[in-house]
Short mmCIF file of C-alpha atoms in Angstrom, two decimals:
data_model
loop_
_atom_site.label_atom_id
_atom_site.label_comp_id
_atom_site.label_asym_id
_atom_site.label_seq_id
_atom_site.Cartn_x
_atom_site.Cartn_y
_atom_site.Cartn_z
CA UNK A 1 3.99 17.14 -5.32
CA UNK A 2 2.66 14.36 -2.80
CA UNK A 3 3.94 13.67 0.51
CA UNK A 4 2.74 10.21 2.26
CA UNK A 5 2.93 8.71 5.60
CA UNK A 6 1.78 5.40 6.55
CA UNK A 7 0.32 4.09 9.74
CA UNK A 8 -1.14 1.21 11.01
CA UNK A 9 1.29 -1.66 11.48
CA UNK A 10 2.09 -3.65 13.79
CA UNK A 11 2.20 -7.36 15.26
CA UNK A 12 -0.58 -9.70 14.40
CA UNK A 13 -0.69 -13.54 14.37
CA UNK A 14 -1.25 -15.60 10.97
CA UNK A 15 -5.60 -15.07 9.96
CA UNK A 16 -5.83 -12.16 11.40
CA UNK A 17 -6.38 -8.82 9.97
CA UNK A 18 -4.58 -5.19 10.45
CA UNK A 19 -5.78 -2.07 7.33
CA UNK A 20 -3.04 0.71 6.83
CA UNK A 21 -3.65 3.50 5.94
CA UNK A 22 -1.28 6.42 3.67
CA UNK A 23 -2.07 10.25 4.45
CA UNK A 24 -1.16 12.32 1.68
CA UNK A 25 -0.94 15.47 0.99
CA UNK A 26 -0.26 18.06 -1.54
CA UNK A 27 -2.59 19.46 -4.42
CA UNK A 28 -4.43 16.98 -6.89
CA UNK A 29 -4.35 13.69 -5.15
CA UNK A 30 -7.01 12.04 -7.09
CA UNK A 31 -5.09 12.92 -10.30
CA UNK A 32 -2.44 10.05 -8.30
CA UNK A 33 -2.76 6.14 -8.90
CA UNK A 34 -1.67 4.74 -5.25
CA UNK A 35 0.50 1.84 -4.35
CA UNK A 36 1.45 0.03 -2.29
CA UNK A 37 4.61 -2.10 -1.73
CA UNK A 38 6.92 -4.28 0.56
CA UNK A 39 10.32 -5.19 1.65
CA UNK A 40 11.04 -8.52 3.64
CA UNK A 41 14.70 -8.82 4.92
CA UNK A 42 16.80 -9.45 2.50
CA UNK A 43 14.43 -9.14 -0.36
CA UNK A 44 13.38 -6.64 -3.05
CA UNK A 45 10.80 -4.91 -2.94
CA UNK A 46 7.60 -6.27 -4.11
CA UNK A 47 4.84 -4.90 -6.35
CA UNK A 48 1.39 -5.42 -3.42
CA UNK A 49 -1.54 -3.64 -5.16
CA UNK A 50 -2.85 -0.39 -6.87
CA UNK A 51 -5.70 1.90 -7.72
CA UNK A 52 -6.31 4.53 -10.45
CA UNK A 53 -7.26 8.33 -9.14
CA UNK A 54 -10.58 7.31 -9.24
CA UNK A 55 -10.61 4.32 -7.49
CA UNK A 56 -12.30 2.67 -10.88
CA UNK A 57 -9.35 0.50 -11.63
CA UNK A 58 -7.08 -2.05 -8.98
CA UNK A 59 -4.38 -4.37 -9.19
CA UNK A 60 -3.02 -6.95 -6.88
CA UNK A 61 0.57 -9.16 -6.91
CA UNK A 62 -0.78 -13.04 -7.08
CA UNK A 63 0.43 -13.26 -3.90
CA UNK A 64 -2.53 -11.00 -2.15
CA UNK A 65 -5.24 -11.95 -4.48
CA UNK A 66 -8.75 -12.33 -2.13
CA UNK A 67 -6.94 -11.52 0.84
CA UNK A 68 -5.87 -7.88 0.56
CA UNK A 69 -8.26 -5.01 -0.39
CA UNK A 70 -6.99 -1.81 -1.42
CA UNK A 71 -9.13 1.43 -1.59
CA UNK A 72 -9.18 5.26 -1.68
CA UNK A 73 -10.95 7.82 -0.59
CA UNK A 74 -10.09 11.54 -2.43
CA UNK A 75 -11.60 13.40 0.05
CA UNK A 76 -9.81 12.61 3.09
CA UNK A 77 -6.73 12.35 0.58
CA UNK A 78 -5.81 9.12 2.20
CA UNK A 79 -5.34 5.58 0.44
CA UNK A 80 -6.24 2.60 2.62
CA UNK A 81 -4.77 -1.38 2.08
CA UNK A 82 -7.01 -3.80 3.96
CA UNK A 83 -5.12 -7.30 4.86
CA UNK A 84 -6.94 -10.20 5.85
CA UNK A 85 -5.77 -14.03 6.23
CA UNK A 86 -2.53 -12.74 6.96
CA UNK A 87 0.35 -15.42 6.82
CA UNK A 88 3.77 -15.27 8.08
CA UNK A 89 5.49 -14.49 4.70
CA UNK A 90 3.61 -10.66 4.58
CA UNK A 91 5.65 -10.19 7.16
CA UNK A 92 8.15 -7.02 5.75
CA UNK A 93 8.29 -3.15 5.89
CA UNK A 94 5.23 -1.89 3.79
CA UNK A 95 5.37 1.22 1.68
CA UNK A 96 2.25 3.33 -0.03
CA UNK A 97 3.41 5.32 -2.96
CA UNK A 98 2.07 7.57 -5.69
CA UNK A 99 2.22 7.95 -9.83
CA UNK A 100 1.33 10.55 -11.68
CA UNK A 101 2.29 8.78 -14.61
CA UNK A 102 1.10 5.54 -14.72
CA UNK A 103 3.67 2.68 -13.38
CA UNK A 104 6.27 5.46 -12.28
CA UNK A 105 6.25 6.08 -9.08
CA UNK A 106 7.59 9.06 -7.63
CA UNK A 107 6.48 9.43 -4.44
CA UNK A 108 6.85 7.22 -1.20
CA UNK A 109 5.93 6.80 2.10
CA UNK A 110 8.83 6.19 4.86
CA UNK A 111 7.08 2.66 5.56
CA UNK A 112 5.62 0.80 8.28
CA UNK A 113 6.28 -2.77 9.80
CA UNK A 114 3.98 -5.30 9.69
CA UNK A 115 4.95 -8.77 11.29
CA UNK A 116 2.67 -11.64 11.31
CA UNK A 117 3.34 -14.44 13.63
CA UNK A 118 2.71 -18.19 13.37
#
């Protein structure tokens, strides 16, 4: 079992930068691939990035590609998405979440708002 909590939205205008961050916890966290994911208004949610246990593999939605960086670290069981060049359509609810099995994913975070500003 993993629980997860983001942090580390918030208000920013279009180029800049914000990095949240997921706590987890619970036993075996690098046994986890981590996500994460968003929700504008009015949309679905949307596929961002993700990283194996081991940080060795990551994936990103076309739509981040270059500008968001998504990372781990096992030991301070705590999964990290950097955003940079931020434009006004990232703005939505952003989620971390964890698989055990690769593509399901079980466990979520309660989300945190990030709204970028033109």
């Amino acid at each position: 079992q993993v629980q997860l909590v983001e942090s580390g939205g918030g208000l920013v205008q279009a180029g800049g930068s914000l990095r949240l961050t997921c706590a987890a916890s619970g036993r075996a966290f690098s046994s986890y691939t981590g996500g994460w994911f968003r929700q504008a208004p009015g949309k679905e949610r949307e596929f961002v990035a993700s990283i194996l246990g081991s940080g060795a593999v990551t994936r990103y939605a076309d739509s981040v590609k270059g500008r968001f960086t998504i990372s781990r670290d096992n030991a301070k069981n705590t999964l990290y998405l950097r955003m940079n060049s931020l434009k006004p359509e990232d703005t939505a609810v952003y989620y971390c979440a964890a698989a055990y099995i690769t593509g399901s994913y079980r466990y979520w975070g309660q989300g945190t708002q990030v709204t970028v500003s033109s």
